[in-house]
Amino acid sequence: MLRYKAVYLILCVASGFLQCETTEAVKCSVNLTEASITQKSILLRLITPGEACNFSVSPDDGRSDTDCESDGEYRQKFKCEIKDLEPGTVYHLGIISKTDGERANVSLQTEPQEPASLNALPDVGGAGLRVSWLRSPGWVDWYDLTLRDVVTGESQSTRVMGTAAPQSGFTALTPGTAYTLSLAAIAGNKTSKAVTATAATAPSAVRGLQLSQSSNSLGVSWQQGPGRVERFRLLLRDYDSLIRNVSLESSVTSYSLNNLIPGHLYNVTVVTEAAGQQTSLSKQERTAPVAVSDLKLLNNGSRDTLQAVWTRASGDVDAYLVALSAPGSPPQERTLPAGASHALFGSLTPGRVYQVSVRSRSGERSAETQASGRTVPDSVGQLAMVGLAEQGALKMTWAAPRGVWENYRILLFNGSLPLVNRTVGKSVREYTFSGMSLVPGRLYKAAVTVESGSLASTSYCQGRIAPRPVQQLHIRHADETSLSAMWSHTASEWDGHTVLLKFQGKQVAERHLSRDMRECTFNVLTPGRQFTIEVVTKSGNLSSSASVTGRTLPAEVKRLSVVNQGRTDSLQTNWERAAGHIDSYRLLLVHDSIIIKNESVPADTTAYHFHSLKPGALYRVVVTTVSGGLASRQTVAEGRTVPAAVGEVTVSNNGRTDFLSVSWRPAQGDVDSYLVTLRDREKVVHTLAVSKSSPECVFNSLVSGRLYNISITSRSGQYENHTVVQERTQPSSVQNPTAIHSARDDYLRVYWRHAAGDFDYYQVVIKHNNIFHQNKTVPKSQNECVFTSLVPGRLYTVIVSTWSGKYESSVSTDGRTFPATVRNLALAERGTEDLRVTWASAPGDVDHYEVQLLFSDMKVFPPTTVSNTAGECRLSNLTPGRLYKIVVSTFSGPNQRAQFIEGRTVPSKVKNIHVSNNGQSTSLKINWTPGLGDVDSYSVSLSQGGRLLETRPVPKHVNELVFQNLQPGQQYSVMVQSISGILINNNTASGRTVPSSVTALQVDNKHTTSSLVATWRAATGVSDGYLLQLLDERNVLVTNSSEPAGATQHRFDHLTAGKKYRLRVQTVSGGIHSEGAVAEGRTRPAAVSDLAVKANTTSSLTFSWASSEGEFEAYDIYLYNSDDTLKDRRHGELSTRDCMFRGLQPGTRYKVVVLTRSGEQTNDSSIWARTVPAPVTALQAQNRNRTDSLWVSWERPIGELSGYLVSLYNPDGSQQAEQQLQAELKEHVFQGLVPGRLYSVVILTRSEELVNTATTVGRTAPKPPTSVSFAGVTNTSLEITWSAPAGTDYDDFDLQWAPQDHLSVFNPYHTRSSGSRILRGLYPGRLYNFSVRTVSGGGAKGGAPTYSLPIYKSIRTRPERIQHIHCRPQSSTAISCSWSPPESDYDSYTIECLHQDSRTLVYSRRTGRDSTLYNIAQLEPHKRYTISIKVISDSMTSEAAEDSVVTMIDRPPLPPLTTRVSEKAVRITKSSIFFKFNCSWFSDVNGAVKFFTVIVAESDDSENQQPDQQHPLPSYLEYKVNSSIKAYQTAYFPSRCAENPDSSGQGFEINLGTGMDTLGGRCDPDQSQDQDQNQNQGPFCDGPLKPKTAYRLSVRAFTQLFDDEQREFAQPLYTDTYLSLPW
């Protein structure tokens, strides 16, 4: 099926596809949008902006043209399909418009076709493949051959030229590997689909075959050879007979052959199988004799003897050589017969490790077994421990033991709880327990254990730290006769306290308190005396103390009094002496809660006088007795000073007739209030009480003008002070004063109504601008007066005053005289829209003038107001030619007087006079716009050169006129006159007739690129000259010029080459232009400049040029062969600056001609150029698995060549080698190179003066590492190291492993070239096979890496230790252990049982990998054993997991107080309690907990205690019917805690009182008490609890309750938790 490939192009952007574009908007230009390409066809899709277009495609290979057809419903879209093409061939297609000849070129290449077949055969005797195939039809540049490893997916490729032989090969492949080959054809940038085939190489034999012998087995190990392996086959032969034939996986590199005869000769063969082929390698080895087994070196509890015991070796043994040795001691050797099985050694050093070896000798070979043992170490001497109270520590000292030991173990116990378990060096002779919050006063037990290996000797001692003194000791309370001390307890233990009271060092009293007391009080003490209280804390024979000082309060004074003695600024104080001890008295004088004075007086003082006090102030005197810095309770008394009199009294009537305001400066000091009294002579008129915050008052409703007496009294408490003053009220003013002018301009009359109250006379004053003009005094019986000789129109102020004593009351009014008229009113100036009137000022005062304009006695505008200083007024915006009346009025205040005059405005001029020739040369038309206003008629006059030619009258409704028979191009003047009454107004304008145009206009370029010449015939009539305008095609002015009237031609220079111009010539007369005469012309286009070769390649030439000066339409580019025949042609648009010709012959000389077109004008430029020779192809540099050579090969390029220059460069750029070669050679070898080094190869192709270069890189193969080793092997990590090869460039090492687990690789040296790696994340117990190769290249240096041959090594990790081991006594002679299996590859477990003290092995077995529970029987009763379990994986053993247990079942250990039913974990209802507990509450160290029961006690006691140690307790039914029973138990329920090795978190949910089945179910009152009922439950059940009753709960755990026959033991073993707190 054909495959289409869509290519989307943008014209003139895609490089080299299209060379031109038609820029005309309406032409059928080509826009190629898509190209779909197959092996034998091309489908083009295009759009065009033109209408009614048709296209065809013309190939360049001589084929007939292919027509295009419309694509869809749009007429501008077309598709063109060219069929029957050759695969992989480049076609140059021309897309031509049949409508207008527009053309676009495109070059496309068809898809190449894949080869028909592919064959691959292996090389004989080598790890290579030979490949051949059939050629593809059509054109192929290259064949891309890829070899891919089927397993890893790694691939390598090679390229073969399409013209070369269809064959290739691969060498240095991986042996035993299946490969897939794929072959694809490449043409240009297109690739065909691939054809595939498969092949395989033969495996290689194993390397490094090694045999390791034992007494009954042979261990075989090898390294896998290079390449891949499917499986190994291991053959074991005895002489010529085949004994074993074992098939192994490819990952196995070792195997053990067991159950062999000791000392026998065997032949071992390892066969490698892969890809259906085999290779083998053989070797011989002999087994070794058998050594003794179960060798042990036992001390049997002795400090100076050891006994070696063993089991005799199987097979033949001549004798046993037994040797005992230790560092620093002489060895002891003994030779024993073959039947011996033990040896005893004495006089040994305590605690020393000894090595024993037993060698089984048989013939020339021997087998040795070793064991070690240690004597019991000696114990320390002189052990003692003392307390360090200041440091809060205990110090222990001892003397060193005899013999050898490794260290001391220091233990500190708080009762049975260990606090410290620490190991110290053997040189230590003392140890201090510090920094661990030891409780002072508590008795501690310490132990020093001498450790030597797993053996130890222990000694004990006791000691305590002195108890801490009490903390925060302070005086809690003190009064006049008692002291109370209080303290807090420290983190100590003590027996009790003794409290001592001392005065001046002598003991006064003593108290003995219990340990819980925190307070002590001493009574009946002397006031004011200082005492010391000391608290002594006792613990055993040690004690500590703390003290505090306190003082009793002094007594207060009696009978305190305060008096003022009639003074305003002092007080006298007196009191009686206080009882007890007194140092001094402190006196405080307080006023308004502020201490004014603070005085201290001697103890013998009983009176004090306070000076400089505030008058009238209330003071408080506080007297305090002081003793030893303490003050007694306060004694307080009060007293007040006499108040001061007021000052600066001010009385004012404030201008009011019935009012007096009194104010004063407040009296000094404190005042409670003021009393103000108003008297008229001796009669009291008013009395007012005034607060102290407002030192003023007001008296109203008084008689105007009357004199009053005022008295002000200051009051403070019961004390007063007085001040007296006098003042008069304001007299009343007259009422309704009035001033009138009586229509006279120099007269005013004033009158009023009489004033009320008391007064003496009237006074009348007239003034203007605060200047008094006249003054008259009027008796109080009259009420008017007259003023004359005043100024006209003036506003006067008249003041009428009423006098009473020194006070007066005035009232004023205004009066104005009548104003006068203006003088000399006249019309001074007139205009078309304004009139100006003038006048002389009116006498007297004038506020302003008002001018009013009337027409036909009607107001034209609002009145115009002018200032009183103005003497004229201009009236604007009037109607021209109209008669008006002007009235001028004088204003003064509200009064006015008028004067008037008549006047007419001038008529307005006509507007917008327009003199137009209307394009005519013999007439002028005059029209205008009438002016504003009134007009009677018009008069129009025509004149020329100052001479009047004609005058015509025109009615007022006509506004245009035409004058005929005028001269062309002549200037005329026109005047239009407006007439209104006797007044006229003129306006003028001018106009000119149109001049005539020139004729016979022509434009010619005279064969130049920058000039045009214009000629014409002169115009008739009057003219000033000619205006010439040169325009471009867009009518944009390029240049203009003028010529005098007699000129008939003009030359335009400096024009743009190739540009089309338009010339317009106009006749000019007085600025008027005639109709223009027009002609067109074009300059010749310029040729291109700077034509040069921009780029040349092997098959193309690119030319560039600078754009032609001026304007042009397009370029035509022609390429000619050296014989001047046309090779190719291109069409370029305006923006084209370069052009590329493709498909040229390398090294050929060509000529290019660039033709510039502008309209019908052309110009050209040309240059010669040559193509570049082609570079070599298929250039490769291969090492062919050689460390010192590189093979360089290539294919000869097309075109002409002179030869090659082949150069080899080192990585630093220096040249390694260089060789000149002939053109017919295709390969060259460089030898003597450095292994692993990356070289650069440069081949220079020469063709005359031009060259071309091809480069590649190649790397020689590196040398492999020389050795591999392992270190630091753990269960999950190891370190692998190898030796780097010498004389090799390398960058890294490739580390691989199998199985391919996800591991973390760490480079400890942080350099890629280091020969060590740390691997983490290995699976415990797993066998790993590692391979290491040297890597050269790749990484940050780039380039394909090369690898050396690998080297191999295998290792197995240690298995993981087991988790959660738990052992418990099964019986008095058996132990049961359980554990969780490890996360590891493993085969089995080794279980050992040892005496814990002597570390003597008493039991050892290996069990299968599926075991997680194991029982050890036949042990000694009441012995402590250590159980050790190790995980086995082949020959690797894990660390041991240990647990200790005693072969004795006993009561469970007592849980701590904190392990009990807590109120935080319960839910309580009226009749039930819900709580939880788990297996972790009880330890199974004394045996597995088998059963539980819940104990319920009715109690509200909070004491920490356990239930009664009675079994069994009463049942619920007995508790229910017998009120004397306060505790009962539920039924027994199994624990199941021993079923899981990690069962500490297993929990139980108990809902007590709900009839829970676990607790025995519901209780039946009629339930039989028959003893035959179930023994597990008996009479026990779970009944409801009593409401509102306090209960305490406990859980009882049993390690022994029923025997195997479910019979209850007579004395079961159990332990109870502490009872919970009551609920």
PDB file of C-alpha atoms in Angstrom, residues 139-299:
ATOM      1  CA  TRP A 139      17.576   5.913  -7.365  1.00  0.00           C
ATOM      2  CA  VAL A 140      19.246   5.195  -4.005  1.00  0.00           C
ATOM      3  CA  ASP A 141      21.934   7.406  -2.396  1.00  0.00           C
ATOM      4  CA  TRP A 142      22.689   5.054   0.490  1.00  0.00           C
ATOM      5  CA  TYR A 143      21.677   1.769   1.996  1.00  0.00           C
ATOM      6  CA  ASP A 144      21.367   2.010   5.842  1.00  0.00           C
ATOM      7  CA  LEU A 145      22.137  -1.404   7.381  1.00  0.00           C
ATOM      8  CA  THR A 146      21.367  -1.815  11.120  1.00  0.00           C
ATOM      9  CA  LEU A 147      22.367  -4.725  13.350  1.00  0.00           C
ATOM     10  CA  ARG A 148      20.283  -5.025  16.567  1.00  0.00           C
ATOM     11  CA  ASP A 149      20.909  -7.249  19.562  1.00  0.00           C
ATOM     12  CA  VAL A 150      17.633  -9.139  20.188  1.00  0.00           C
ATOM     13  CA  VAL A 151      18.186  -9.274  23.970  1.00  0.00           C
ATOM     14  CA  THR A 152      19.573  -5.838  24.897  1.00  0.00           C
ATOM     15  CA  GLY A 153      18.232  -3.829  22.007  1.00  0.00           C
ATOM     16  CA  GLU A 154      21.708  -2.334  21.366  1.00  0.00           C
ATOM     17  CA  SER A 155      22.358  -1.660  17.703  1.00  0.00           C
ATOM     18  CA  GLN A 156      25.111  -0.601  15.283  1.00  0.00           C
ATOM     19  CA  SER A 157      24.708   0.701  11.792  1.00  0.00           C
ATOM     20  CA  THR A 158      26.706   1.102   8.604  1.00  0.00           C
ATOM     21  CA  ARG A 159      26.052   2.834   5.326  1.00  0.00           C
ATOM     22  CA  VAL A 160      26.710   1.509   1.828  1.00  0.00           C
ATOM     23  CA  MET A 161      26.569   3.771  -1.245  1.00  0.00           C
ATOM     24  CA  GLY A 162      23.703   3.052  -3.595  1.00  0.00           C
ATOM     25  CA  THR A 163      26.171   2.519  -6.468  1.00  0.00           C
ATOM     26  CA  ALA A 164      28.443   0.134  -4.488  1.00  0.00           C
ATOM     27  CA  ALA A 165      28.156  -3.675  -4.356  1.00  0.00           C
ATOM     28  CA  PRO A 166      25.031  -4.705  -2.371  1.00  0.00           C
ATOM     29  CA  GLN A 167      26.897  -6.356   0.475  1.00  0.00           C
ATOM     30  CA  SER A 168      28.522  -5.541   3.844  1.00  0.00           C
ATOM     31  CA  GLY A 169      29.516  -7.214   7.107  1.00  0.00           C
ATOM     32  CA  PHE A 170      29.862  -6.869  10.911  1.00  0.00           C
ATOM     33  CA  THR A 171      32.809  -8.015  13.019  1.00  0.00           C
ATOM     34  CA  ALA A 172      33.642  -8.213  16.762  1.00  0.00           C
ATOM     35  CA  LEU A 173      30.094  -9.210  17.663  1.00  0.00           C
ATOM     36  CA  THR A 174      29.025 -10.770  20.931  1.00  0.00           C
ATOM     37  CA  PRO A 175      29.439 -14.577  20.841  1.00  0.00           C
ATOM     38  CA  GLY A 176      26.289 -16.638  21.323  1.00  0.00           C
ATOM     39  CA  THR A 177      23.970 -13.775  20.473  1.00  0.00           C
ATOM     40  CA  ALA A 178      20.937 -13.649  18.191  1.00  0.00           C
ATOM     41  CA  TYR A 179      20.751 -10.553  16.021  1.00  0.00           C
ATOM     42  CA  THR A 180      18.105  -8.852  13.874  1.00  0.00           C
ATOM     43  CA  LEU A 181      19.277  -7.043  10.718  1.00  0.00           C
ATOM     44  CA  SER A 182      17.271  -4.293   9.032  1.00  0.00           C
ATOM     45  CA  LEU A 183      18.085  -2.644   5.670  1.00  0.00           C
ATOM     46  CA  ALA A 184      16.530   0.641   4.449  1.00  0.00           C
ATOM     47  CA  ALA A 185      17.120   2.620   1.216  1.00  0.00           C
ATOM     48  CA  ILE A 186      17.868   6.360   1.538  1.00  0.00           C
ATOM     49  CA  ALA A 187      17.441   8.943  -1.201  1.00  0.00           C
ATOM     50  CA  GLY A 188      18.040  12.551  -0.261  1.00  0.00           C
ATOM     51  CA  ASN A 189      16.320  13.090   3.089  1.00  0.00           C
ATOM     52  CA  LYS A 190      13.833  10.271   2.533  1.00  0.00           C
ATOM     53  CA  THR A 191      14.038   6.737   3.861  1.00  0.00           C
ATOM     54  CA  SER A 192      12.142   3.648   2.711  1.00  0.00           C
ATOM     55  CA  LYS A 193      10.608   1.086   5.032  1.00  0.00           C
ATOM     56  CA  ALA A 194      13.125  -1.567   6.190  1.00  0.00           C
ATOM     57  CA  VAL A 195      13.519  -5.219   5.179  1.00  0.00           C
ATOM     58  CA  THR A 196      14.661  -7.514   8.043  1.00  0.00           C
ATOM     59  CA  ALA A 197      16.504 -10.820   8.629  1.00  0.00           C
ATOM     60  CA  THR A 198      17.906 -12.735  11.660  1.00  0.00           C
ATOM     61  CA  ALA A 199      21.282 -14.450  12.428  1.00  0.00           C
ATOM     62  CA  ALA A 200      23.308 -15.671  15.455  1.00  0.00           C
ATOM     63  CA  THR A 201      26.969 -16.149  16.597  1.00  0.00           C
ATOM     64  CA  ALA A 202      28.453 -19.200  18.419  1.00  0.00           C
ATOM     65  CA  PRO A 203      29.148 -19.105  22.244  1.00  0.00           C
ATOM     66  CA  SER A 204      32.618 -18.912  23.788  1.00  0.00           C
ATOM     67  CA  ALA A 205      34.115 -21.326  26.316  1.00  0.00           C
ATOM     68  CA  VAL A 206      34.268 -20.484  30.036  1.00  0.00           C
ATOM     69  CA  ARG A 207      37.409 -18.919  31.493  1.00  0.00           C
ATOM     70  CA  GLY A 208      39.229 -19.215  34.783  1.00  0.00           C
ATOM     71  CA  LEU A 209      37.967 -22.722  35.643  1.00  0.00           C
ATOM     72  CA  GLN A 210      38.881 -23.378  39.286  1.00  0.00           C
ATOM     73  CA  LEU A 211      38.311 -26.382  41.602  1.00  0.00           C
ATOM     74  CA  SER A 212      38.231 -26.218  45.390  1.00  0.00           C
ATOM     75  CA  GLN A 213      38.297 -29.452  47.373  1.00  0.00           C
ATOM     76  CA  SER A 214      36.873 -30.561  50.701  1.00  0.00           C
ATOM     77  CA  SER A 215      36.628 -33.944  52.383  1.00  0.00           C
ATOM     78  CA  ASN A 216      33.485 -34.990  50.544  1.00  0.00           C
ATOM     79  CA  SER A 217      32.933 -32.399  47.847  1.00  0.00           C
ATOM     80  CA  LEU A 218      34.496 -30.451  45.030  1.00  0.00           C
ATOM     81  CA  GLY A 219      33.618 -26.829  44.438  1.00  0.00           C
ATOM     82  CA  VAL A 220      33.677 -25.807  40.794  1.00  0.00           C
ATOM     83  CA  SER A 221      33.753 -22.126  39.764  1.00  0.00           C
ATOM     84  CA  TRP A 222      34.376 -20.399  36.487  1.00  0.00           C
ATOM     85  CA  GLN A 223      33.929 -17.144  34.666  1.00  0.00           C
ATOM     86  CA  GLN A 224      31.598 -16.811  31.766  1.00  0.00           C
ATOM     87  CA  GLY A 225      33.367 -16.204  28.481  1.00  0.00           C
ATOM     88  CA  PRO A 226      32.619 -13.191  26.298  1.00  0.00           C
ATOM     89  CA  GLY A 227      29.200 -13.123  24.752  1.00  0.00           C
ATOM     90  CA  ARG A 228      25.994 -14.749  25.890  1.00  0.00           C
ATOM     91  CA  VAL A 229      25.228 -18.208  27.293  1.00  0.00           C
ATOM     92  CA  GLU A 230      21.919 -20.056  27.399  1.00  0.00           C
ATOM     93  CA  ARG A 231      23.031 -22.709  29.888  1.00  0.00           C
ATOM     94  CA  PHE A 232      26.057 -24.595  31.348  1.00  0.00           C
ATOM     95  CA  ARG A 233      26.430 -28.364  31.636  1.00  0.00           C
ATOM     96  CA  LEU A 234      28.711 -29.770  34.387  1.00  0.00           C
ATOM     97  CA  LEU A 235      30.184 -33.286  33.809  1.00  0.00           C
ATOM     98  CA  LEU A 236      31.941 -35.304  36.605  1.00  0.00           C
ATOM     99  CA  ARG A 237      33.947 -38.370  35.525  1.00  0.00           C
ATOM    100  CA  ASP A 238      35.739 -41.074  37.449  1.00  0.00           C
ATOM    101  CA  TYR A 239      38.470 -42.230  35.060  1.00  0.00           C
ATOM    102  CA  ASP A 240      36.370 -43.052  31.953  1.00  0.00           C
ATOM    103  CA  SER A 241      32.922 -43.378  33.509  1.00  0.00           C
ATOM    104  CA  LEU A 242      30.483 -40.490  33.761  1.00  0.00           C
ATOM    105  CA  ILE A 243      29.317 -40.002  37.385  1.00  0.00           C
ATOM    106  CA  ARG A 244      27.356 -36.752  37.234  1.00  0.00           C
ATOM    107  CA  ASN A 245      25.728 -34.698  34.435  1.00  0.00           C
ATOM    108  CA  VAL A 246      24.296 -31.427  35.807  1.00  0.00           C
ATOM    109  CA  SER A 247      22.492 -28.772  33.728  1.00  0.00           C
ATOM    110  CA  LEU A 248      22.847 -25.199  35.109  1.00  0.00           C
ATOM    111  CA  GLU A 249      21.377 -21.808  34.269  1.00  0.00           C
ATOM    112  CA  SER A 250      23.487 -19.234  32.452  1.00  0.00           C
ATOM    113  CA  SER A 251      23.728 -17.040  35.580  1.00  0.00           C
ATOM    114  CA  VAL A 252      25.417 -19.831  37.615  1.00  0.00           C
ATOM    115  CA  THR A 253      29.215 -19.629  37.773  1.00  0.00           C
ATOM    116  CA  SER A 254      29.852 -22.078  40.606  1.00  0.00           C
ATOM    117  CA  TYR A 255      28.610 -25.470  41.738  1.00  0.00           C
ATOM    118  CA  SER A 256      29.382 -27.882  44.543  1.00  0.00           C
ATOM    119  CA  LEU A 257      29.718 -31.659  43.883  1.00  0.00           C
ATOM    120  CA  ASN A 258      28.875 -33.368  47.200  1.00  0.00           C
ATOM    121  CA  ASN A 259      28.923 -36.876  48.636  1.00  0.00           C
ATOM    122  CA  LEU A 260      32.330 -37.685  47.145  1.00  0.00           C
ATOM    123  CA  ILE A 261      35.009 -40.046  48.424  1.00  0.00           C
ATOM    124  CA  PRO A 262      37.708 -38.211  50.427  1.00  0.00           C
ATOM    125  CA  GLY A 263      41.055 -38.110  48.583  1.00  0.00           C
ATOM    126  CA  HIS A 264      39.697 -39.470  45.294  1.00  0.00           C
ATOM    127  CA  LEU A 265      40.805 -38.144  41.830  1.00  0.00           C
ATOM    128  CA  TYR A 266      38.000 -36.662  39.630  1.00  0.00           C
ATOM    129  CA  ASN A 267      37.737 -35.057  36.142  1.00  0.00           C
ATOM    130  CA  VAL A 268      35.417 -31.993  35.909  1.00  0.00           C
ATOM    131  CA  THR A 269      34.209 -30.632  32.526  1.00  0.00           C
ATOM    132  CA  VAL A 270      32.172 -27.370  32.008  1.00  0.00           C
ATOM    133  CA  VAL A 271      30.225 -27.259  28.717  1.00  0.00           C
ATOM    134  CA  THR A 272      28.869 -23.918  27.380  1.00  0.00           C
ATOM    135  CA  GLU A 273      25.671 -24.069  25.263  1.00  0.00           C
ATOM    136  CA  ALA A 274      24.203 -21.256  23.183  1.00  0.00           C
ATOM    137  CA  ALA A 275      22.555 -20.893  19.790  1.00  0.00           C
ATOM    138  CA  GLY A 276      22.589 -24.676  19.305  1.00  0.00           C
ATOM    139  CA  GLN A 277      26.405 -24.971  19.709  1.00  0.00           C
ATOM    140  CA  GLN A 278      28.704 -26.185  22.484  1.00  0.00           C
ATOM    141  CA  THR A 279      32.215 -25.521  23.808  1.00  0.00           C
ATOM    142  CA  SER A 280      33.901 -27.189  26.782  1.00  0.00           C
ATOM    143  CA  LEU A 281      36.819 -26.913  29.250  1.00  0.00           C
ATOM    144  CA  SER A 282      38.084 -29.654  31.691  1.00  0.00           C
ATOM    145  CA  LYS A 283      40.239 -29.928  34.859  1.00  0.00           C
ATOM    146  CA  GLN A 284      41.247 -32.601  37.523  1.00  0.00           C
ATOM    147  CA  GLU A 285      41.252 -32.357  41.378  1.00  0.00           C
ATOM    148  CA  ARG A 286      41.391 -34.627  44.492  1.00  0.00           C
ATOM    149  CA  THR A 287      39.315 -34.484  47.710  1.00  0.00           C
ATOM    150  CA  ALA A 288      40.867 -33.687  51.123  1.00  0.00           C
ATOM    151  CA  PRO A 289      40.915 -35.807  54.295  1.00  0.00           C
ATOM    152  CA  VAL A 290      38.270 -35.243  57.013  1.00  0.00           C
ATOM    153  CA  ALA A 291      38.877 -33.090  60.113  1.00  0.00           C
ATOM    154  CA  VAL A 292      37.420 -33.666  63.598  1.00  0.00           C
ATOM    155  CA  SER A 293      33.996 -32.171  64.335  1.00  0.00           C
ATOM    156  CA  ASP A 294      32.240 -30.500  67.274  1.00  0.00           C
ATOM    157  CA  LEU A 295      35.520 -29.162  68.632  1.00  0.00           C
ATOM    158  CA  LYS A 296      34.883 -27.093  71.796  1.00  0.00           C
ATOM    159  CA  LEU A 297      37.129 -25.416  74.370  1.00  0.00           C
ATOM    160  CA  LEU A 298      35.209 -25.341  77.690  1.00  0.00           C
ATOM    161  CA  ASN A 299      36.094 -23.555  80.969  1.00  0.00           C
TER     162      ASN A 299
END
